[in-house]
Amino acid sequence: MAGSRAAVRYAKAVLSLAQDQNAAEAVNRDMKLISETISQSDELRQVLQSPVVRSSDKKSVLSSVFSKVSANTENLIDTLISNKRLALLNEVASSYVQLFDQLRGSQIAKVTTAVPLTADLKTKVLAKVKELTGKDAEIENIIDESILGGFILRVGDTQYNASIANKLDKLKREFTLN
């Protein structure tokens, strides 16, 4: 809990600084890259979390992996290293992206489907999200064959489950109650 509060504080500070320097969009791209890379790499995550690996080694690993990031992002990494908070880098990156999206009035709509969404369906989902929330959204399509068909739409704290698996489960509960 304390880690996530600290991550949000770092993210707010970086966002404020980036806005002052008109670099918020570039830092957002960096933060998305960092978040995706750390999430996909167990080795990188272990290096960042390890108290045994020296800070200088962590810095050189991050410099080689993220060689083309902006100066603001490099400064964030240096600050996290000097404050011995580098393990928070992934959380800071995720928090930054969320704060940046809130600032822009955008959000992420997670759509879970059994098969990948077509371009036409993405357009329809975006229109529905805009109608329901009044905000623009980016679609993140999650493939989960266990839902059989239909979709599960999650925007912020709201979830709409229109999956076949959910409908079958409801039907099963109705039969067992009667």
JSON list of C-alpha atoms in Angstrom, two decimals:
[
{"chain": "A", "resi": 1, "resn": "MET", "atom": "CA", "xyz": [0.00, 0.00, 0.00]},
{"chain": "A", "resi": 2, "resn": "ALA", "atom": "CA", "xyz": [2.76, 2.44, 0.92]},
{"chain": "A", "resi": 3, "resn": "GLY", "atom": "CA", "xyz": [4.56, 1.52, -2.30]},
{"chain": "A", "resi": 4, "resn": "SER", "atom": "CA", "xyz": [1.60, 2.38, -4.47]},
{"chain": "A", "resi": 5, "resn": "ARG", "atom": "CA", "xyz": [1.10, 5.72, -2.71]},
{"chain": "A", "resi": 6, "resn": "ALA", "atom": "CA", "xyz": [4.75, 6.53, -3.28]},
{"chain": "A", "resi": 7, "resn": "ALA", "atom": "CA", "xyz": [4.44, 5.45, -6.93]},
{"chain": "A", "resi": 8, "resn": "VAL", "atom": "CA", "xyz": [1.49, 7.80, -7.44]},
{"chain": "A", "resi": 9, "resn": "ARG", "atom": "CA", "xyz": [3.45, 10.65, -5.85]},
{"chain": "A", "resi": 10, "resn": "TYR", "atom": "CA", "xyz": [6.41, 10.06, -8.16]},
{"chain": "A", "resi": 11, "resn": "ALA", "atom": "CA", "xyz": [4.06, 9.81, -11.14]},
{"chain": "A", "resi": 12, "resn": "LYS", "atom": "CA", "xyz": [2.34, 13.09, -10.23]},
{"chain": "A", "resi": 13, "resn": "ALA", "atom": "CA", "xyz": [5.68, 14.84, -9.85]},
{"chain": "A", "resi": 14, "resn": "VAL", "atom": "CA", "xyz": [6.94, 13.59, -13.21]},
{"chain": "A", "resi": 15, "resn": "LEU", "atom": "CA", "xyz": [3.66, 14.52, -14.90]},
{"chain": "A", "resi": 16, "resn": "SER", "atom": "CA", "xyz": [3.77, 18.02, -13.43]},
{"chain": "A", "resi": 17, "resn": "LEU", "atom": "CA", "xyz": [7.36, 18.51, -14.55]},
{"chain": "A", "resi": 18, "resn": "ALA", "atom": "CA", "xyz": [6.66, 17.06, -18.01]},
{"chain": "A", "resi": 19, "resn": "GLN", "atom": "CA", "xyz": [3.67, 19.39, -18.44]},
{"chain": "A", "resi": 20, "resn": "ASP", "atom": "CA", "xyz": [5.80, 22.38, -17.52]},
{"chain": "A", "resi": 21, "resn": "GLN", "atom": "CA", "xyz": [8.30, 21.35, -20.19]},
{"chain": "A", "resi": 22, "resn": "ASN", "atom": "CA", "xyz": [5.63, 20.40, -22.79]},
{"chain": "A", "resi": 23, "resn": "ALA", "atom": "CA", "xyz": [6.95, 16.83, -22.78]},
{"chain": "A", "resi": 24, "resn": "ALA", "atom": "CA", "xyz": [4.01, 15.00, -21.19]},
{"chain": "A", "resi": 25, "resn": "GLU", "atom": "CA", "xyz": [3.17, 13.09, -24.37]},
{"chain": "A", "resi": 26, "resn": "ALA", "atom": "CA", "xyz": [6.77, 11.89, -24.87]},
{"chain": "A", "resi": 27, "resn": "VAL", "atom": "CA", "xyz": [7.03, 10.82, -21.22]},
{"chain": "A", "resi": 28, "resn": "ASN", "atom": "CA", "xyz": [3.69, 9.00, -21.58]},
{"chain": "A", "resi": 29, "resn": "ARG", "atom": "CA", "xyz": [5.11, 6.98, -24.48]},
{"chain": "A", "resi": 30, "resn": "ASP", "atom": "CA", "xyz": [8.18, 6.19, -22.36]},
{"chain": "A", "resi": 31, "resn": "MET", "atom": "CA", "xyz": [6.03, 5.11, -19.41]},
{"chain": "A", "resi": 32, "resn": "LYS", "atom": "CA", "xyz": [3.92, 2.83, -21.61]},
{"chain": "A", "resi": 33, "resn": "LEU", "atom": "CA", "xyz": [7.09, 1.27, -22.98]},
{"chain": "A", "resi": 34, "resn": "ILE", "atom": "CA", "xyz": [8.56, 0.81, -19.50]},
{"chain": "A", "resi": 35, "resn": "SER", "atom": "CA", "xyz": [5.35, -0.68, -18.12]},
{"chain": "A", "resi": 36, "resn": "GLU", "atom": "CA", "xyz": [4.94, -3.11, -21.01]},
{"chain": "A", "resi": 37, "resn": "THR", "atom": "CA", "xyz": [8.60, -4.14, -20.98]},
{"chain": "A", "resi": 38, "resn": "ILE", "atom": "CA", "xyz": [8.75, -4.78, -17.24]},
{"chain": "A", "resi": 39, "resn": "SER", "atom": "CA", "xyz": [5.42, -6.63, -17.30]},
{"chain": "A", "resi": 40, "resn": "GLN", "atom": "CA", "xyz": [6.63, -8.92, -20.09]},
{"chain": "A", "resi": 41, "resn": "SER", "atom": "CA", "xyz": [10.12, -9.61, -18.72]},
{"chain": "A", "resi": 42, "resn": "ASP", "atom": "CA", "xyz": [10.46, -11.69, -15.58]},
{"chain": "A", "resi": 43, "resn": "GLU", "atom": "CA", "xyz": [14.23, -11.24, -15.64]},
{"chain": "A", "resi": 44, "resn": "LEU", "atom": "CA", "xyz": [14.03, -7.45, -15.72]},
{"chain": "A", "resi": 45, "resn": "ARG", "atom": "CA", "xyz": [11.43, -7.43, -12.96]},
{"chain": "A", "resi": 46, "resn": "GLN", "atom": "CA", "xyz": [13.65, -9.67, -10.80]},
{"chain": "A", "resi": 47, "resn": "VAL", "atom": "CA", "xyz": [16.69, -7.45, -11.36]},
{"chain": "A", "resi": 48, "resn": "LEU", "atom": "CA", "xyz": [14.73, -4.34, -10.34]},
{"chain": "A", "resi": 49, "resn": "GLN", "atom": "CA", "xyz": [13.28, -6.04, -7.24]},
{"chain": "A", "resi": 50, "resn": "SER", "atom": "CA", "xyz": [16.51, -7.69, -6.11]},
{"chain": "A", "resi": 51, "resn": "PRO", "atom": "CA", "xyz": [18.29, -6.12, -3.14]},
{"chain": "A", "resi": 52, "resn": "VAL", "atom": "CA", "xyz": [21.44, -8.06, -4.09]},
{"chain": "A", "resi": 53, "resn": "VAL", "atom": "CA", "xyz": [21.96, -6.37, -7.48]},
{"chain": "A", "resi": 54, "resn": "ARG", "atom": "CA", "xyz": [23.86, -3.09, -7.13]},
{"chain": "A", "resi": 55, "resn": "SER", "atom": "CA", "xyz": [22.15, 0.14, -8.12]},
{"chain": "A", "resi": 56, "resn": "SER", "atom": "CA", "xyz": [24.86, 0.87, -10.68]},
{"chain": "A", "resi": 57, "resn": "ASP", "atom": "CA", "xyz": [24.17, -2.48, -12.37]},
{"chain": "A", "resi": 58, "resn": "LYS", "atom": "CA", "xyz": [20.44, -1.77, -12.39]},
{"chain": "A", "resi": 59, "resn": "LYS", "atom": "CA", "xyz": [21.13, 1.64, -13.92]},
{"chain": "A", "resi": 60, "resn": "SER", "atom": "CA", "xyz": [23.27, 0.15, -16.70]},
{"chain": "A", "resi": 61, "resn": "VAL", "atom": "CA", "xyz": [20.62, -2.50, -17.45]},
{"chain": "A", "resi": 62, "resn": "LEU", "atom": "CA", "xyz": [17.89, 0.14, -17.65]},
{"chain": "A", "resi": 63, "resn": "SER", "atom": "CA", "xyz": [20.09, 2.42, -19.77]},
{"chain": "A", "resi": 64, "resn": "SER", "atom": "CA", "xyz": [20.67, -0.33, -22.30]},
{"chain": "A", "resi": 65, "resn": "VAL", "atom": "CA", "xyz": [17.03, -1.52, -22.37]},
{"chain": "A", "resi": 66, "resn": "PHE", "atom": "CA", "xyz": [15.55, 1.99, -22.49]},
{"chain": "A", "resi": 67, "resn": "SER", "atom": "CA", "xyz": [18.23, 3.80, -24.45]},
{"chain": "A", "resi": 68, "resn": "LYS", "atom": "CA", "xyz": [15.85, 6.10, -26.35]},
{"chain": "A", "resi": 69, "resn": "VAL", "atom": "CA", "xyz": [13.76, 7.56, -23.53]},
{"chain": "A", "resi": 70, "resn": "SER", "atom": "CA", "xyz": [13.35, 11.27, -22.85]},
{"chain": "A", "resi": 71, "resn": "ALA", "atom": "CA", "xyz": [15.46, 13.24, -20.40]},
{"chain": "A", "resi": 72, "resn": "ASN", "atom": "CA", "xyz": [12.54, 13.44, -17.95]},
{"chain": "A", "resi": 73, "resn": "THR", "atom": "CA", "xyz": [12.28, 9.66, -17.89]},
{"chain": "A", "resi": 74, "resn": "GLU", "atom": "CA", "xyz": [16.04, 9.30, -17.37]},
{"chain": "A", "resi": 75, "resn": "ASN", "atom": "CA", "xyz": [15.80, 11.78, -14.49]},
{"chain": "A", "resi": 76, "resn": "LEU", "atom": "CA", "xyz": [12.97, 9.76, -12.95]},
{"chain": "A", "resi": 77, "resn": "ILE", "atom": "CA", "xyz": [15.07, 6.59, -13.10]},
{"chain": "A", "resi": 78, "resn": "ASP", "atom": "CA", "xyz": [18.03, 8.43, -11.54]},
{"chain": "A", "resi": 79, "resn": "THR", "atom": "CA", "xyz": [15.79, 9.80, -8.77]},
{"chain": "A", "resi": 80, "resn": "LEU", "atom": "CA", "xyz": [14.33, 6.37, -8.03]},
{"chain": "A", "resi": 81, "resn": "ILE", "atom": "CA", "xyz": [17.86, 4.92, -7.86]},
{"chain": "A", "resi": 82, "resn": "SER", "atom": "CA", "xyz": [19.16, 7.63, -5.53]},
{"chain": "A", "resi": 83, "resn": "ASN", "atom": "CA", "xyz": [16.09, 7.23, -3.27]},
{"chain": "A", "resi": 84, "resn": "LYS", "atom": "CA", "xyz": [16.44, 3.43, -3.33]},
{"chain": "A", "resi": 85, "resn": "ARG", "atom": "CA", "xyz": [12.94, 3.13, -4.83]},
{"chain": "A", "resi": 86, "resn": "LEU", "atom": "CA", "xyz": [13.77, 1.60, -8.22]},
{"chain": "A", "resi": 87, "resn": "ALA", "atom": "CA", "xyz": [11.53, -1.38, -7.43]},
{"chain": "A", "resi": 88, "resn": "LEU", "atom": "CA", "xyz": [8.61, 1.04, -7.87]},
{"chain": "A", "resi": 89, "resn": "LEU", "atom": "CA", "xyz": [9.45, 1.84, -11.49]},
{"chain": "A", "resi": 90, "resn": "ASN", "atom": "CA", "xyz": [6.69, -0.32, -12.99]},
{"chain": "A", "resi": 91, "resn": "GLU", "atom": "CA", "xyz": [4.09, 1.08, -10.58]},
{"chain": "A", "resi": 92, "resn": "VAL", "atom": "CA", "xyz": [5.24, 4.64, -11.27]},
{"chain": "A", "resi": 93, "resn": "ALA", "atom": "CA", "xyz": [4.99, 4.06, -15.02]},
{"chain": "A", "resi": 94, "resn": "SER", "atom": "CA", "xyz": [1.47, 2.59, -14.72]},
{"chain": "A", "resi": 95, "resn": "SER", "atom": "CA", "xyz": [0.36, 5.41, -12.43]},
{"chain": "A", "resi": 96, "resn": "TYR", "atom": "CA", "xyz": [1.75, 8.01, -14.82]},
{"chain": "A", "resi": 97, "resn": "VAL", "atom": "CA", "xyz": [-0.18, 6.53, -17.75]},
{"chain": "A", "resi": 98, "resn": "GLN", "atom": "CA", "xyz": [-3.42, 6.53, -15.71]},
{"chain": "A", "resi": 99, "resn": "LEU", "atom": "CA", "xyz": [-2.89, 10.12, -14.55]},
{"chain": "A", "resi": 100, "resn": "PHE", "atom": "CA", "xyz": [-2.05, 11.24, -18.08]},
{"chain": "A", "resi": 101, "resn": "ASP", "atom": "CA", "xyz": [-5.22, 9.58, -19.44]},
{"chain": "A", "resi": 102, "resn": "GLN", "atom": "CA", "xyz": [-7.31, 11.25, -16.73]},
{"chain": "A", "resi": 103, "resn": "LEU", "atom": "CA", "xyz": [-5.76, 14.59, -17.60]},
{"chain": "A", "resi": 104, "resn": "ARG", "atom": "CA", "xyz": [-6.64, 14.09, -21.27]},
{"chain": "A", "resi": 105, "resn": "GLY", "atom": "CA", "xyz": [-10.17, 12.94, -20.39]},
{"chain": "A", "resi": 106, "resn": "SER", "atom": "CA", "xyz": [-9.45, 9.51, -21.83]},
{"chain": "A", "resi": 107, "resn": "GLN", "atom": "CA", "xyz": [-9.68, 6.06, -20.32]},
{"chain": "A", "resi": 108, "resn": "ILE", "atom": "CA", "xyz": [-8.90, 2.45, -21.11]},
{"chain": "A", "resi": 109, "resn": "ALA", "atom": "CA", "xyz": [-11.77, 0.12, -21.92]},
{"chain": "A", "resi": 110, "resn": "LYS", "atom": "CA", "xyz": [-10.78, -3.50, -21.43]},
{"chain": "A", "resi": 111, "resn": "VAL", "atom": "CA", "xyz": [-12.79, -5.79, -23.68]},
{"chain": "A", "resi": 112, "resn": "THR", "atom": "CA", "xyz": [-12.44, -9.51, -23.06]},
{"chain": "A", "resi": 113, "resn": "THR", "atom": "CA", "xyz": [-13.54, -11.65, -25.98]},
{"chain": "A", "resi": 114, "resn": "ALA", "atom": "CA", "xyz": [-13.10, -15.25, -27.12]},
{"chain": "A", "resi": 115, "resn": "VAL", "atom": "CA", "xyz": [-11.62, -14.08, -30.45]},
{"chain": "A", "resi": 116, "resn": "PRO", "atom": "CA", "xyz": [-9.77, -10.87, -31.42]},
{"chain": "A", "resi": 117, "resn": "LEU", "atom": "CA", "xyz": [-11.98, -7.83, -32.07]},
{"chain": "A", "resi": 118, "resn": "THR", "atom": "CA", "xyz": [-12.39, -6.71, -35.66]},
{"chain": "A", "resi": 119, "resn": "ALA", "atom": "CA", "xyz": [-11.91, -3.05, -36.59]},
{"chain": "A", "resi": 120, "resn": "ASP", "atom": "CA", "xyz": [-15.69, -2.67, -37.03]},
{"chain": "A", "resi": 121, "resn": "LEU", "atom": "CA", "xyz": [-16.39, -4.08, -33.56]},
{"chain": "A", "resi": 122, "resn": "LYS", "atom": "CA", "xyz": [-13.72, -1.85, -32.00]},
{"chain": "A", "resi": 123, "resn": "THR", "atom": "CA", "xyz": [-15.45, 1.17, -33.51]},
{"chain": "A", "resi": 124, "resn": "LYS", "atom": "CA", "xyz": [-18.82, 0.06, -32.11]},
{"chain": "A", "resi": 125, "resn": "VAL", "atom": "CA", "xyz": [-17.35, -0.59, -28.65]},
{"chain": "A", "resi": 126, "resn": "LEU", "atom": "CA", "xyz": [-15.66, 2.83, -28.63]},
{"chain": "A", "resi": 127, "resn": "ALA", "atom": "CA", "xyz": [-18.96, 4.47, -29.56]},
{"chain": "A", "resi": 128, "resn": "LYS", "atom": "CA", "xyz": [-20.77, 2.59, -26.77]},
{"chain": "A", "resi": 129, "resn": "VAL", "atom": "CA", "xyz": [-18.13, 3.54, -24.20]},
{"chain": "A", "resi": 130, "resn": "LYS", "atom": "CA", "xyz": [-18.35, 7.20, -25.29]},
{"chain": "A", "resi": 131, "resn": "GLU", "atom": "CA", "xyz": [-22.16, 7.02, -24.97]},
{"chain": "A", "resi": 132, "resn": "LEU", "atom": "CA", "xyz": [-22.01, 5.43, -21.50]},
{"chain": "A", "resi": 133, "resn": "THR", "atom": "CA", "xyz": [-19.22, 7.50, -19.95]},
{"chain": "A", "resi": 134, "resn": "GLY", "atom": "CA", "xyz": [-19.04, 10.64, -22.05]},
{"chain": "A", "resi": 135, "resn": "LYS", "atom": "CA", "xyz": [-15.28, 10.16, -22.40]},
{"chain": "A", "resi": 136, "resn": "ASP", "atom": "CA", "xyz": [-13.01, 8.89, -25.14]},
{"chain": "A", "resi": 137, "resn": "ALA", "atom": "CA", "xyz": [-11.36, 5.55, -24.54]},
{"chain": "A", "resi": 138, "resn": "GLU", "atom": "CA", "xyz": [-8.65, 3.31, -25.85]},
{"chain": "A", "resi": 139, "resn": "ILE", "atom": "CA", "xyz": [-9.53, -0.34, -26.40]},
{"chain": "A", "resi": 140, "resn": "GLU", "atom": "CA", "xyz": [-7.43, -3.05, -24.81]},
{"chain": "A", "resi": 141, "resn": "ASN", "atom": "CA", "xyz": [-8.57, -6.39, -26.20]},
{"chain": "A", "resi": 142, "resn": "ILE", "atom": "CA", "xyz": [-7.97, -9.39, -23.93]},
{"chain": "A", "resi": 143, "resn": "ILE", "atom": "CA", "xyz": [-8.47, -12.83, -25.48]},
{"chain": "A", "resi": 144, "resn": "ASP", "atom": "CA", "xyz": [-10.01, -15.44, -23.15]},
{"chain": "A", "resi": 145, "resn": "GLU", "atom": "CA", "xyz": [-11.48, -18.48, -24.88]},
{"chain": "A", "resi": 146, "resn": "SER", "atom": "CA", "xyz": [-13.16, -19.62, -21.65]},
{"chain": "A", "resi": 147, "resn": "ILE", "atom": "CA", "xyz": [-15.92, -17.02, -22.08]},
{"chain": "A", "resi": 148, "resn": "LEU", "atom": "CA", "xyz": [-17.03, -19.01, -25.17]},
{"chain": "A", "resi": 149, "resn": "GLY", "atom": "CA", "xyz": [-18.52, -15.98, -26.94]},
{"chain": "A", "resi": 150, "resn": "GLY", "atom": "CA", "xyz": [-19.88, -12.51, -26.31]},
{"chain": "A", "resi": 151, "resn": "PHE", "atom": "CA", "xyz": [-17.74, -10.05, -24.38]},
{"chain": "A", "resi": 152, "resn": "ILE", "atom": "CA", "xyz": [-16.90, -8.55, -21.01]},
{"chain": "A", "resi": 153, "resn": "LEU", "atom": "CA", "xyz": [-16.47, -4.77, -21.03]},
{"chain": "A", "resi": 154, "resn": "ARG", "atom": "CA", "xyz": [-14.59, -3.15, -18.14]},
{"chain": "A", "resi": 155, "resn": "VAL", "atom": "CA", "xyz": [-14.24, 0.64, -17.98]},
{"chain": "A", "resi": 156, "resn": "GLY", "atom": "CA", "xyz": [-12.82, 1.98, -14.74]},
{"chain": "A", "resi": 157, "resn": "ASP", "atom": "CA", "xyz": [-14.86, 0.46, -11.91]},
{"chain": "A", "resi": 158, "resn": "THR", "atom": "CA", "xyz": [-17.77, -0.54, -14.15]},
{"chain": "A", "resi": 159, "resn": "GLN", "atom": "CA", "xyz": [-18.06, -3.99, -15.69]},
{"chain": "A", "resi": 160, "resn": "TYR", "atom": "CA", "xyz": [-20.64, -5.27, -18.15]},
{"chain": "A", "resi": 161, "resn": "ASN", "atom": "CA", "xyz": [-20.60, -9.04, -18.66]},
{"chain": "A", "resi": 162, "resn": "ALA", "atom": "CA", "xyz": [-22.34, -10.19, -21.83]},
{"chain": "A", "resi": 163, "resn": "SER", "atom": "CA", "xyz": [-20.38, -13.42, -22.22]},
{"chain": "A", "resi": 164, "resn": "ILE", "atom": "CA", "xyz": [-21.95, -16.72, -23.16]},
{"chain": "A", "resi": 165, "resn": "ALA", "atom": "CA", "xyz": [-20.24, -18.37, -20.17]},
{"chain": "A", "resi": 166, "resn": "ASN", "atom": "CA", "xyz": [-21.93, -15.86, -17.85]},
{"chain": "A", "resi": 167, "resn": "LYS", "atom": "CA", "xyz": [-25.35, -16.44, -19.44]},
{"chain": "A", "resi": 168, "resn": "LEU", "atom": "CA", "xyz": [-24.91, -20.21, -19.16]},
{"chain": "A", "resi": 169, "resn": "ASP", "atom": "CA", "xyz": [-23.91, -19.82, -15.52]},
{"chain": "A", "resi": 170, "resn": "LYS", "atom": "CA", "xyz": [-27.04, -17.74, -14.79]},
{"chain": "A", "resi": 171, "resn": "LEU", "atom": "CA", "xyz": [-29.20, -20.32, -16.53]},
{"chain": "A", "resi": 172, "resn": "LYS", "atom": "CA", "xyz": [-27.55, -23.11, -14.52]},
{"chain": "A", "resi": 173, "resn": "ARG", "atom": "CA", "xyz": [-28.26, -21.23, -11.27]},
{"chain": "A", "resi": 174, "resn": "GLU", "atom": "CA", "xyz": [-31.92, -20.78, -12.25]},
{"chain": "A", "resi": 175, "resn": "PHE", "atom": "CA", "xyz": [-32.31, -24.52, -12.87]},
{"chain": "A", "resi": 176, "resn": "THR", "atom": "CA", "xyz": [-30.66, -25.47, -9.59]},
{"chain": "A", "resi": 177, "resn": "LEU", "atom": "CA", "xyz": [-32.87, -23.09, -7.60]},
{"chain": "A", "resi": 178, "resn": "ASN", "atom": "CA", "xyz": [-36.08, -24.50, -9.08]}
]
